[in-house]
C-alpha atoms as a printed R data frame, in Angstrom:
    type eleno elety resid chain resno       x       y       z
1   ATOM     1    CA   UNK     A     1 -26.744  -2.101  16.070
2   ATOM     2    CA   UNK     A     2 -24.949   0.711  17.129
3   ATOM     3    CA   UNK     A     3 -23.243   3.257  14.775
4   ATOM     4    CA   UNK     A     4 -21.420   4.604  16.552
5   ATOM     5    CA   UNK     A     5 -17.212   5.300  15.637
6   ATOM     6    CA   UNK     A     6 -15.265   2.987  18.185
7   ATOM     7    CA   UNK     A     7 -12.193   5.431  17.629
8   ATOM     8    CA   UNK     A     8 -12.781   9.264  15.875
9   ATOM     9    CA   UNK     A     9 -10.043   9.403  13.604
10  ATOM    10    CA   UNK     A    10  -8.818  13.234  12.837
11  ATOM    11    CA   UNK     A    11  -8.348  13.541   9.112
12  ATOM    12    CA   UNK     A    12  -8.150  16.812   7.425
13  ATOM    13    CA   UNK     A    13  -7.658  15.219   4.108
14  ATOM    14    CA   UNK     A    14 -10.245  14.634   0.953
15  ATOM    15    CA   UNK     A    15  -8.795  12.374  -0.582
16  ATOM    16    CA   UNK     A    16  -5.961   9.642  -0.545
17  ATOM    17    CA   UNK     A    17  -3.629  10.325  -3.494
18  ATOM    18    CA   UNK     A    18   0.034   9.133  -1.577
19  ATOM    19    CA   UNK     A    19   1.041   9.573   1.839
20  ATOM    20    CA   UNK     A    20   2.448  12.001   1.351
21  ATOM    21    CA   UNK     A    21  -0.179  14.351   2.101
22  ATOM    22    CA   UNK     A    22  -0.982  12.608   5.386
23  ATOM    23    CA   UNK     A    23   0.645  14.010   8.466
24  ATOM    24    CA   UNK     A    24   2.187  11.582  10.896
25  ATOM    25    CA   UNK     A    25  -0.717  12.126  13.371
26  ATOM    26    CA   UNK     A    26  -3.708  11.405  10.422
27  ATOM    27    CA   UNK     A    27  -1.636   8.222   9.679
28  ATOM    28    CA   UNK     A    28  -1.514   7.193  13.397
29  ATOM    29    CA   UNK     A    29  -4.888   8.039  13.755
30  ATOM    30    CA   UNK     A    30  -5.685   5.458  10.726
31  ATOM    31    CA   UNK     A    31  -3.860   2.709  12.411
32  ATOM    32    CA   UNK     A    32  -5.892   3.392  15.503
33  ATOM    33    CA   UNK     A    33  -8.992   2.970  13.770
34  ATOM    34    CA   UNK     A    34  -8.195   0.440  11.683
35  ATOM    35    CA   UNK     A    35  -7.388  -1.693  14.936
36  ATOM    36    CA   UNK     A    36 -10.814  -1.262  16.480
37  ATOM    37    CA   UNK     A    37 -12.548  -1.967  13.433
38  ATOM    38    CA   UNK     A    38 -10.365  -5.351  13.304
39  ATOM    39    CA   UNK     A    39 -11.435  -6.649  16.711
40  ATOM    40    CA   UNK     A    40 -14.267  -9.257  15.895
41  ATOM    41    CA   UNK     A    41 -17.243  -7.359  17.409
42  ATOM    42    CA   UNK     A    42 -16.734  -4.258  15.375
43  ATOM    43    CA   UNK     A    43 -16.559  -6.261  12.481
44  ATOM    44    CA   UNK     A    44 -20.209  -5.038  11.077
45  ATOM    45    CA   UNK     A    45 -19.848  -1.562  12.246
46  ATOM    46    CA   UNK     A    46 -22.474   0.286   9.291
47  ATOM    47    CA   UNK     A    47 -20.785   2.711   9.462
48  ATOM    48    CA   UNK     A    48 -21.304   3.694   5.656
49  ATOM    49    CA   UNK     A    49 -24.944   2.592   5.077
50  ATOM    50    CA   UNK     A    50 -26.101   2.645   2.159
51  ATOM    51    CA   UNK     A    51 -22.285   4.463   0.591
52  ATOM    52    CA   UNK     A    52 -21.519   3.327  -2.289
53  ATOM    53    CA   UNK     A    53 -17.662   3.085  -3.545
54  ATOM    54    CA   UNK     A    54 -17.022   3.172  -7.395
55  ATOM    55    CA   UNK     A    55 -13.972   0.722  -8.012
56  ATOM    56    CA   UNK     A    56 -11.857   1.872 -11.271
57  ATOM    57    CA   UNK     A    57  -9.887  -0.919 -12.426
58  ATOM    58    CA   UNK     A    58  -7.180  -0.429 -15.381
59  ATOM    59    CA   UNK     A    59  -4.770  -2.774 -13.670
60  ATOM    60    CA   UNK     A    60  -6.210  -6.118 -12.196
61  ATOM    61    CA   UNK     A    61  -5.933  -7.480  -8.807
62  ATOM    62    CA   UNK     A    62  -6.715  -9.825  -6.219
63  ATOM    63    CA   UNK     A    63  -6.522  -8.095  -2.968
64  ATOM    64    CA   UNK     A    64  -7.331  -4.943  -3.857
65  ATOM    65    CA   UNK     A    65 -10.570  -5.669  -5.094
66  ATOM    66    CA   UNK     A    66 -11.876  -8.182  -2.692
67  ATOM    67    CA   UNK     A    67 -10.781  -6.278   0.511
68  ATOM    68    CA   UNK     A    68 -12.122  -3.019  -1.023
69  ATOM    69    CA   UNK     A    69 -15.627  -4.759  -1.769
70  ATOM    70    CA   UNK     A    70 -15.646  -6.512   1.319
71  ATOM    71    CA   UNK     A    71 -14.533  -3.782   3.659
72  ATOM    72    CA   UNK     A    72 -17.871  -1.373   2.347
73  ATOM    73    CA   UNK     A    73 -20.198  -4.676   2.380
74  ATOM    74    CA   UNK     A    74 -18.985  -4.705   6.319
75  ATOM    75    CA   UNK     A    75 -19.741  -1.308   6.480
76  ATOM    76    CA   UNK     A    76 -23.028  -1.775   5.407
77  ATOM    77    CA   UNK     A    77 -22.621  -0.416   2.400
78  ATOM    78    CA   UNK     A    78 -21.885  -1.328  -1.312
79  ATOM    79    CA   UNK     A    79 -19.016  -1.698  -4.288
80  ATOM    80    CA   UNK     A    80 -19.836  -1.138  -7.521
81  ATOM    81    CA   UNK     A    81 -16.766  -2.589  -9.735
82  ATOM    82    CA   UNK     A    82 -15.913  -0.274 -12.874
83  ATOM    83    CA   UNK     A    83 -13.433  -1.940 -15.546
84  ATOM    84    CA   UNK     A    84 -11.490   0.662 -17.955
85  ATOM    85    CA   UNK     A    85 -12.930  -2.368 -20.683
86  ATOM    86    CA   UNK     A    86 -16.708  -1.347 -19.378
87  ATOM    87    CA   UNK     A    87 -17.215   2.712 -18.886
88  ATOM    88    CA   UNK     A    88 -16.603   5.298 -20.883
89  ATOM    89    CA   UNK     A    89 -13.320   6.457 -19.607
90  ATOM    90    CA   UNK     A    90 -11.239   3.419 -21.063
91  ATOM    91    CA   UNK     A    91 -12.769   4.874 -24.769
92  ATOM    92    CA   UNK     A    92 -12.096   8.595 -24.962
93  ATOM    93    CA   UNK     A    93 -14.151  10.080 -22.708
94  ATOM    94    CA   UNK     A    94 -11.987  12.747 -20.350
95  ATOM    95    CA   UNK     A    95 -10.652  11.536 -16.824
96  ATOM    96    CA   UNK     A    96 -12.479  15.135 -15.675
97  ATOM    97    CA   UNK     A    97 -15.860  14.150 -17.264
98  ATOM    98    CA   UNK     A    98 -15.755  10.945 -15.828
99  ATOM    99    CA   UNK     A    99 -15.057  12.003 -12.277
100 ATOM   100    CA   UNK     A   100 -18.032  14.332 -12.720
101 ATOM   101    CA   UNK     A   101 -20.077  12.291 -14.003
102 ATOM   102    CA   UNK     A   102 -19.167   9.360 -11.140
103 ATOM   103    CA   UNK     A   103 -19.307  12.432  -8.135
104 ATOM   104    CA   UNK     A   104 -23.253  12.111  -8.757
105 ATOM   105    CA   UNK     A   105 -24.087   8.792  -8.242
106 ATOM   106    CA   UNK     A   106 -20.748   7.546  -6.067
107 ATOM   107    CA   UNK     A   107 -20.031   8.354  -2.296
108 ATOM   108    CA   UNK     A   108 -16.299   7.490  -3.369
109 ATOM   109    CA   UNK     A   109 -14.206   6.443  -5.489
110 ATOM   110    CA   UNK     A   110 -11.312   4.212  -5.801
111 ATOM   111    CA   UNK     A   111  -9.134   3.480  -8.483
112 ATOM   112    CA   UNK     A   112  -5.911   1.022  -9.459
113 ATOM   113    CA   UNK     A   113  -4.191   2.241 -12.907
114 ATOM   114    CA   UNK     A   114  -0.550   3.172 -14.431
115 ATOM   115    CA   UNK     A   115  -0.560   6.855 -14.075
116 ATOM   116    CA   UNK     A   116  -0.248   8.682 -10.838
117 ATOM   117    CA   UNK     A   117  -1.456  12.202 -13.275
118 ATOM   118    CA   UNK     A   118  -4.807   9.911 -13.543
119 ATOM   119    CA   UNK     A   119  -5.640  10.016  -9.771
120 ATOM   120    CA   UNK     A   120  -4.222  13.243  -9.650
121 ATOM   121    CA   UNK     A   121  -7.013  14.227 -12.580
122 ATOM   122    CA   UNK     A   122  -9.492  12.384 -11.192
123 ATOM   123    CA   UNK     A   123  -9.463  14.044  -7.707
124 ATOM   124    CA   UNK     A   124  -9.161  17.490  -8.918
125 ATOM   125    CA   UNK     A   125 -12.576  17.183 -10.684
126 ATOM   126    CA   UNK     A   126 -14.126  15.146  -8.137
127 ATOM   127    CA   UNK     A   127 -16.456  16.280  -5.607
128 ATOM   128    CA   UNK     A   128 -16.310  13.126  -3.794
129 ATOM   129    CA   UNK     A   129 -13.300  11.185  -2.102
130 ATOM   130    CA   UNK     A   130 -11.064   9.269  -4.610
131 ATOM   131    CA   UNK     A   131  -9.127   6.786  -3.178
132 ATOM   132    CA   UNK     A   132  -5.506   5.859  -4.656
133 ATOM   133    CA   UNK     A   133  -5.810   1.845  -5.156
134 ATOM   134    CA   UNK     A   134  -1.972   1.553  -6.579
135 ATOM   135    CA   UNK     A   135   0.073   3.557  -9.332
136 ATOM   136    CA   UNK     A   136   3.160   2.944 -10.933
137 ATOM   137    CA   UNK     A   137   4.456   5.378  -8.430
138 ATOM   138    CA   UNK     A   138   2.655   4.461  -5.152
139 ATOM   139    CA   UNK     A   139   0.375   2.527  -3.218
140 ATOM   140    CA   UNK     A   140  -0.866   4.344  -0.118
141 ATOM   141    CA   UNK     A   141  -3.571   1.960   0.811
142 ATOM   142    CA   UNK     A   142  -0.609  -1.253   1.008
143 ATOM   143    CA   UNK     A   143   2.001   0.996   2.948
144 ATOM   144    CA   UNK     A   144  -1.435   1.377   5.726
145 ATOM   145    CA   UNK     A   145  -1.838  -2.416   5.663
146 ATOM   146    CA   UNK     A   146   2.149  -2.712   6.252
147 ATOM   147    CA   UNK     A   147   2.388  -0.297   9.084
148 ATOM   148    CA   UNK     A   148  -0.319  -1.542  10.917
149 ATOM   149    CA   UNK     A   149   1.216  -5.362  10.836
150 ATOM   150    CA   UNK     A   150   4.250  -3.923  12.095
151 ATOM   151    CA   UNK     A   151   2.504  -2.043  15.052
152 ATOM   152    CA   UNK     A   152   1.262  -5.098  15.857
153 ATOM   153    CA   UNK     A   153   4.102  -7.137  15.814
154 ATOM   154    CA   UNK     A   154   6.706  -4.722  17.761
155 ATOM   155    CA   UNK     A   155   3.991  -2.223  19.600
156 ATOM   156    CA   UNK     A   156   6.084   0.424  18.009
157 ATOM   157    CA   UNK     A   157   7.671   2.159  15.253
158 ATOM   158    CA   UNK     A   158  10.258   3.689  17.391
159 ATOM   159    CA   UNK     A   159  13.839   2.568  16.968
160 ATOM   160    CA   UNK     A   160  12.645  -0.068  14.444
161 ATOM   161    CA   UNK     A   161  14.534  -0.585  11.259
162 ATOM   162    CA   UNK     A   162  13.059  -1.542   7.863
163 ATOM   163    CA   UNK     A   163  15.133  -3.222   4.790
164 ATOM   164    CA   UNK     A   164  13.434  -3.235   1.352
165 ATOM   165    CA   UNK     A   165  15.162  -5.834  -1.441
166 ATOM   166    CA   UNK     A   166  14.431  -5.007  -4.940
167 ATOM   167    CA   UNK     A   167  13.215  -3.135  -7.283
168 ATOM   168    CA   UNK     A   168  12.656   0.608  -6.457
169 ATOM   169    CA   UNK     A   169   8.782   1.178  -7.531
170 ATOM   170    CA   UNK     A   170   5.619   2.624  -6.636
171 ATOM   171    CA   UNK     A   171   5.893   0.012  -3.118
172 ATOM   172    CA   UNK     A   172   9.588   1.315  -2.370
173 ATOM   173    CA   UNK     A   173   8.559   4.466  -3.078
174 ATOM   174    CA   UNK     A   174   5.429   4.662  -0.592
175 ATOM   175    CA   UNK     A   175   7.123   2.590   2.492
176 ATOM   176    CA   UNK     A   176   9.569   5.360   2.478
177 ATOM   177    CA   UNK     A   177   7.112   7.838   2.457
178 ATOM   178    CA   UNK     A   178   5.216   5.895   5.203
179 ATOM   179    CA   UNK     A   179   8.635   4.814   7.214
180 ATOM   180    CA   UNK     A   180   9.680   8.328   7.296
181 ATOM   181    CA   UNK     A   181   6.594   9.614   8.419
182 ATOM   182    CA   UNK     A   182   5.958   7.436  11.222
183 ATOM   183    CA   UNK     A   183   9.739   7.724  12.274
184 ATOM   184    CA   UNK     A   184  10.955   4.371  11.342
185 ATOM   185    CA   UNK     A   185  14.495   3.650   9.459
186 ATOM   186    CA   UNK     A   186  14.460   2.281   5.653
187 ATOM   187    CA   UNK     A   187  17.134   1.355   3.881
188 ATOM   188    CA   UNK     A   188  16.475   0.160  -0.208
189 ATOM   189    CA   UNK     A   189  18.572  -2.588  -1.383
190 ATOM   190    CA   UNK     A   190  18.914  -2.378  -5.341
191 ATOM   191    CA   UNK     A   191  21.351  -2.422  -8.161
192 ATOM   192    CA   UNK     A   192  22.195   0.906  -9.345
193 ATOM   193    CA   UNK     A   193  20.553   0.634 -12.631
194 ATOM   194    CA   UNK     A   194  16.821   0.286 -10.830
195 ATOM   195    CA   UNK     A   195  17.665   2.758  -7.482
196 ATOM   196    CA   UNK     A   196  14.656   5.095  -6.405
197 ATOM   197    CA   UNK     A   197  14.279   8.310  -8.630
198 ATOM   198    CA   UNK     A   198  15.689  11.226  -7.122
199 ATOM   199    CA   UNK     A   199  12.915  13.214  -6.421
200 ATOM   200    CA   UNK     A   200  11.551   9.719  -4.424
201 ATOM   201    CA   UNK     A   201  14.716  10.220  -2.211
202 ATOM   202    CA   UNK     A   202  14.162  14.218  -2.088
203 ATOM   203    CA   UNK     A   203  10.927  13.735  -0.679
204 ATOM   204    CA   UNK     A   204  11.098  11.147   1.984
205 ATOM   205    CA   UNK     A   205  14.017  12.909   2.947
206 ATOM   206    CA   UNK     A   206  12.764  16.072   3.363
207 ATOM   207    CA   UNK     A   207   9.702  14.244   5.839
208 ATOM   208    CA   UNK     A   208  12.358  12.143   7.639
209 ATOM   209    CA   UNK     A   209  13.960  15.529   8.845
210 ATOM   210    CA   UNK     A   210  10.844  15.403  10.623
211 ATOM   211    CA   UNK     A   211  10.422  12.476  12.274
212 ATOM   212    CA   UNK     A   212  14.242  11.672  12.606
213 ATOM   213    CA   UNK     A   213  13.982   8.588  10.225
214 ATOM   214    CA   UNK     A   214  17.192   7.481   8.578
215 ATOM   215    CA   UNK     A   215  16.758   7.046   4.831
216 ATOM   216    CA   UNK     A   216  19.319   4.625   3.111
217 ATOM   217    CA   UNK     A   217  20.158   3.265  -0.338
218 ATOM   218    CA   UNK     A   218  23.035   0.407  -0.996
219 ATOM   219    CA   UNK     A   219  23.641  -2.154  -3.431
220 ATOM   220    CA   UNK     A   220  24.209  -4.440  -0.446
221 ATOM   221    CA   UNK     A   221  21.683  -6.247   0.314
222 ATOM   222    CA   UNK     A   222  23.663  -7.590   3.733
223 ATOM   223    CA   UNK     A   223  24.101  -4.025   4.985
224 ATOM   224    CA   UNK     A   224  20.222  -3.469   4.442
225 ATOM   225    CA   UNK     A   225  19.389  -6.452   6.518
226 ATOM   226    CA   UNK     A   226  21.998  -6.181   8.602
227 ATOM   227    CA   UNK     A   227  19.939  -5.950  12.284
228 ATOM   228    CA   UNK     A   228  16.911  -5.084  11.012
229 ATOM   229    CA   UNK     A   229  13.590  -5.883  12.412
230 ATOM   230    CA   UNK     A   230  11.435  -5.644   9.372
231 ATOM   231    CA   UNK     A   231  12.557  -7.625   5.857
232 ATOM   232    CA   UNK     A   232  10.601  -6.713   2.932
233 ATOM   233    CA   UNK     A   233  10.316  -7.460  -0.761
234 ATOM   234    CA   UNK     A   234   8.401  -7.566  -3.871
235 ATOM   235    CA   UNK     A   235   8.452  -8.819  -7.550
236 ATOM   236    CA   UNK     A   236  11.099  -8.215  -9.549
237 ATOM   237    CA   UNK     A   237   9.135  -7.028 -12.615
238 ATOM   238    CA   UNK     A   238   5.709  -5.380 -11.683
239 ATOM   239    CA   UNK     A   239   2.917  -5.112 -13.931
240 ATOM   240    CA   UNK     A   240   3.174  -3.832 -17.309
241 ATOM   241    CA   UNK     A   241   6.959  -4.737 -17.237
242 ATOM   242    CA   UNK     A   242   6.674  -8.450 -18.117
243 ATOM   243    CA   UNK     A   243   8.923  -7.612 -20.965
244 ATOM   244    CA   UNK     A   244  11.900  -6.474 -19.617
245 ATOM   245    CA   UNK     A   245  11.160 -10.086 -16.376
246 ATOM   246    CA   UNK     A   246  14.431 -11.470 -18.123
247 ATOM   247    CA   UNK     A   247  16.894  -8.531 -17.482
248 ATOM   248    CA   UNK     A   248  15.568  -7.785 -14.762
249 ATOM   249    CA   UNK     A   249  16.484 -11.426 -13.554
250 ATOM   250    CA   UNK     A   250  19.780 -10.835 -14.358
251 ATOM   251    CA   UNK     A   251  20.124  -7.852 -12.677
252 ATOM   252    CA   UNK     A   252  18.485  -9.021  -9.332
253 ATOM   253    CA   UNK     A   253  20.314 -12.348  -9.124
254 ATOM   254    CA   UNK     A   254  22.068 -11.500  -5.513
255 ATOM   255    CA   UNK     A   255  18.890  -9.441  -4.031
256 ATOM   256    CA   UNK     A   256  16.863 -12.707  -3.511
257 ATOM   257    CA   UNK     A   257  15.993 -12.882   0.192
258 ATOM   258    CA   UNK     A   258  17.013 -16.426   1.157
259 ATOM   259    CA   UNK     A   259  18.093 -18.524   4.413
260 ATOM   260    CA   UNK     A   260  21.171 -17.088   3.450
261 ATOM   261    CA   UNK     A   261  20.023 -13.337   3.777
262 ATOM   262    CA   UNK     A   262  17.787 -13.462   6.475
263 ATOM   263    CA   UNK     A   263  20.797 -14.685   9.107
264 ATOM   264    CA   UNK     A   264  22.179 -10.941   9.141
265 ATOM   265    CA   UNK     A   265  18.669  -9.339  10.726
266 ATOM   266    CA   UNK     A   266  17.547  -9.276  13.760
267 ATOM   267    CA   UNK     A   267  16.581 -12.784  15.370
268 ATOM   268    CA   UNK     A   268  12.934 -11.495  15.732
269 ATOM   269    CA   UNK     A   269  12.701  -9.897  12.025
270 ATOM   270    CA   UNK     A   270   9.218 -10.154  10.691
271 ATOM   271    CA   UNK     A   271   9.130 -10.774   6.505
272 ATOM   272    CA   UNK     A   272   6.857  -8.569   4.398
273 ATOM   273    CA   UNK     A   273   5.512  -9.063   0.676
274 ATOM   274    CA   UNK     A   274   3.044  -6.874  -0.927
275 ATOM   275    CA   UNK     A   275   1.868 -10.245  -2.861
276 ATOM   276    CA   UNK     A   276   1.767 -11.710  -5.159
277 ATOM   277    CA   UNK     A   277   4.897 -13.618  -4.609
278 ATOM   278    CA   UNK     A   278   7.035 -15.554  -7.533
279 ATOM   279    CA   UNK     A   279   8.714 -18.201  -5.576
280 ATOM   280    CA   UNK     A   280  12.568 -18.884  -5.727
281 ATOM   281    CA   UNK     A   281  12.951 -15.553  -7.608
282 ATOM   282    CA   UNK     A   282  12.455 -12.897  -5.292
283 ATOM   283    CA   UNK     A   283  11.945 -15.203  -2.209
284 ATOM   284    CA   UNK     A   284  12.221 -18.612  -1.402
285 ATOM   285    CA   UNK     A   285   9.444 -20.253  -1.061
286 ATOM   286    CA   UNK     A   286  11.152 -21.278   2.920
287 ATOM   287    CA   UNK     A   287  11.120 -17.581   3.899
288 ATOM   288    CA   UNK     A   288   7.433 -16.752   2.501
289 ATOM   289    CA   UNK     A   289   5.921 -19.665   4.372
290 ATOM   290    CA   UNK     A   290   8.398 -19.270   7.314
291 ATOM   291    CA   UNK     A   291   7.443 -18.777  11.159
292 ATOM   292    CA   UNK     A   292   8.721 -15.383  10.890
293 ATOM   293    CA   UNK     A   293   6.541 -14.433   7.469
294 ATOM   294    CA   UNK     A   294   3.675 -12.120   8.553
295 ATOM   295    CA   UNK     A   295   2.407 -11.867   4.592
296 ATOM   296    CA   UNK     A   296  -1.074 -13.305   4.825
297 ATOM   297    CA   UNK     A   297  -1.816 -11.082   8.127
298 ATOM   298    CA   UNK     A   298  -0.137  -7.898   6.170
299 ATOM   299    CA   UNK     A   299  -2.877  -9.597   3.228
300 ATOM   300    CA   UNK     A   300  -5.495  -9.505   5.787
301 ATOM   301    CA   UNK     A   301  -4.985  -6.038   7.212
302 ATOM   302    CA   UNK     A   302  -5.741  -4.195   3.649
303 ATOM   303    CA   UNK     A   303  -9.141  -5.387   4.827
304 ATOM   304    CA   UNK     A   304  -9.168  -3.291   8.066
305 ATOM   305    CA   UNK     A   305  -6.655  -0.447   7.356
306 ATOM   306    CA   UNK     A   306  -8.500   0.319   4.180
307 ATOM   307    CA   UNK     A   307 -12.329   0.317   6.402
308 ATOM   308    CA   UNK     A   308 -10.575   2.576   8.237
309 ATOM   309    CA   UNK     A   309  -9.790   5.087   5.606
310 ATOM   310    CA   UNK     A   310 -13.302   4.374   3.847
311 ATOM   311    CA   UNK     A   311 -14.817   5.527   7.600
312 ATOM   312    CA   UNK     A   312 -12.585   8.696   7.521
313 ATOM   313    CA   UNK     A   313 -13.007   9.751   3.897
314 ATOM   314    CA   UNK     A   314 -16.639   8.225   3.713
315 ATOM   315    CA   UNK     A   315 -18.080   8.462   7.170
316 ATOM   316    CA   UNK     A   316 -20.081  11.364   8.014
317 ATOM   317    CA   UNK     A   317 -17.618  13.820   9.739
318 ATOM   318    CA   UNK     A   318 -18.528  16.055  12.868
């Protein structure tokens, strides 16, 4: 079987920490990639024999760990999954030990946890690629799978609009990061009390100058989805915030995205959820199952964007 790349991505970077450090042409050059690999007879590309990706796991998750493994089992190589509960990290040993210690048996490593300082950490004493599997502050590898559902869907990111409803976290955070960079409008629907930290709004700013993206923040949720071409939500309280699910109900009464909502975009809007969903709070259950819900392909295309980004961070580079 041939090994052979069916699109040569150009990535300068070593890592993926946030989007951030990705410039608009690395990013497009991901989605390119990631589309070949999806196409059925580049499905068993090895591309990475006999890699092996360490998976770090101090949050749980569904998606993230079974597209992860399966994308480097595709690739013809392997996943090793690492709990916090299970190495030595999770019970005092230092994040900078641990990444040297992991840099001599791992081809990569990956990583879901609270603190974006941990990647941060992590990569600085790494001599191998570490891969940003979700913070409380971003989640790089979703924002890939979301732009490449939407390429798909409109053939563009030109002229399109985007409306997030909800809370401002680590997903708001990183689809402005990736909206700006690839050009495409946001605007964040949210109460006051849970808008997107400054500095979040400094920096996707400063990219959109770029680009020419428009970055917006209301408390209307109509004027966010007011034309727009992509709807997009997630939970109201994330992980690790179960305690505060209650206010936060309160707070996020008139941000649910409903029959109601959805009449003010654009008669061909597409609806996006990270996943998991709670039904009838942040969605009803009509929209998520919907004809224009794209949420189990956006679920599907972790698998390829993130083969792509194993292939460019991974791969064997010319």
């Amino acid at each position: 079987m041939t090994t052979t790349l069916p699109y040569a991505p150009q990535i300068a970077q070593s890592h993926l920490l946030s989007l951030k450090d990705y410039s608009s042409s690395e990013i497009l050059d991901l989605l390119s990639l990631a589309a070949e690999l999806k196409k059925p007879e580049n499905k068993h590309l090895p591309l990475l024999q006999g890699k092996v990706l360490g998976m770090i796991f101090e949050k749980s998750s569904t998606r993230t760990r079974v597209s992860f493994e399966a994308g480097m089992l595709q690739l013809g190589g392997h996943a090793m999954y690492l709990s916090t509960r299970d190495i030595q990290m999770g019970r005092g040993e230092t994040i900078a030990d641990t990444a040297q210690v992991l840099s001599g048996y791992l081809d990569g490593i990956m990583i879901r946890t609270f603190h974006q300082a941990t990647v941060e950490e992590l990569a600085l004493h790494s001599s191998v690629p570490v891969i940003n599997g979700l913070t409380d502050d971003f989640h790089p590898c979703q924002v890939l799978a979301d732009l490449l559902t939407i390429q798909e869907h409109f053939g563009t990111f030109a002229g399109k609009k985007m409306a997030y409803i909800g809370d401002a976290n680590n997903m708001s955070n990183s689809l402005m990061i990736g909206a700006a960079k690839v050009g495409m409008d946001i605007t964040i629907a949210c109460p006051a009390k849970y808008a997107p930290k400054p500095e979040m709004m400094e920096l996707a700013k400063s990219i959109a100058v770029h680009t020419g993206a428009n970055i917006h923040v209301t408390a209307d949720p109509v004027e966010a989805v007011s034309g727009c071409d992509v709807i997009y939500t997630d939970v109201w309280a994330s992980m690790g915030q179960e305690a505060e699910a209650l206010e936060r109900m309160e707070h996020f009464k008139g941000f649910q995205v409903n029959e109601g909502l959805v009449q003010h975009a654009h008669p061909n809007y597409i609806f996006m959820h990270c996943l998991p969903a709670h039904r009838e709070e942040e969605v009803t259950t009509g929209i998520l199952e919907g004809p224009n819900s794209v949420v189990f392909q956006e679920a599907e295309n972790r698998l390829h964007a993130q083969k792509a980004l194993l292939v460019a961070l991974m791969g064997n580079k010319s």
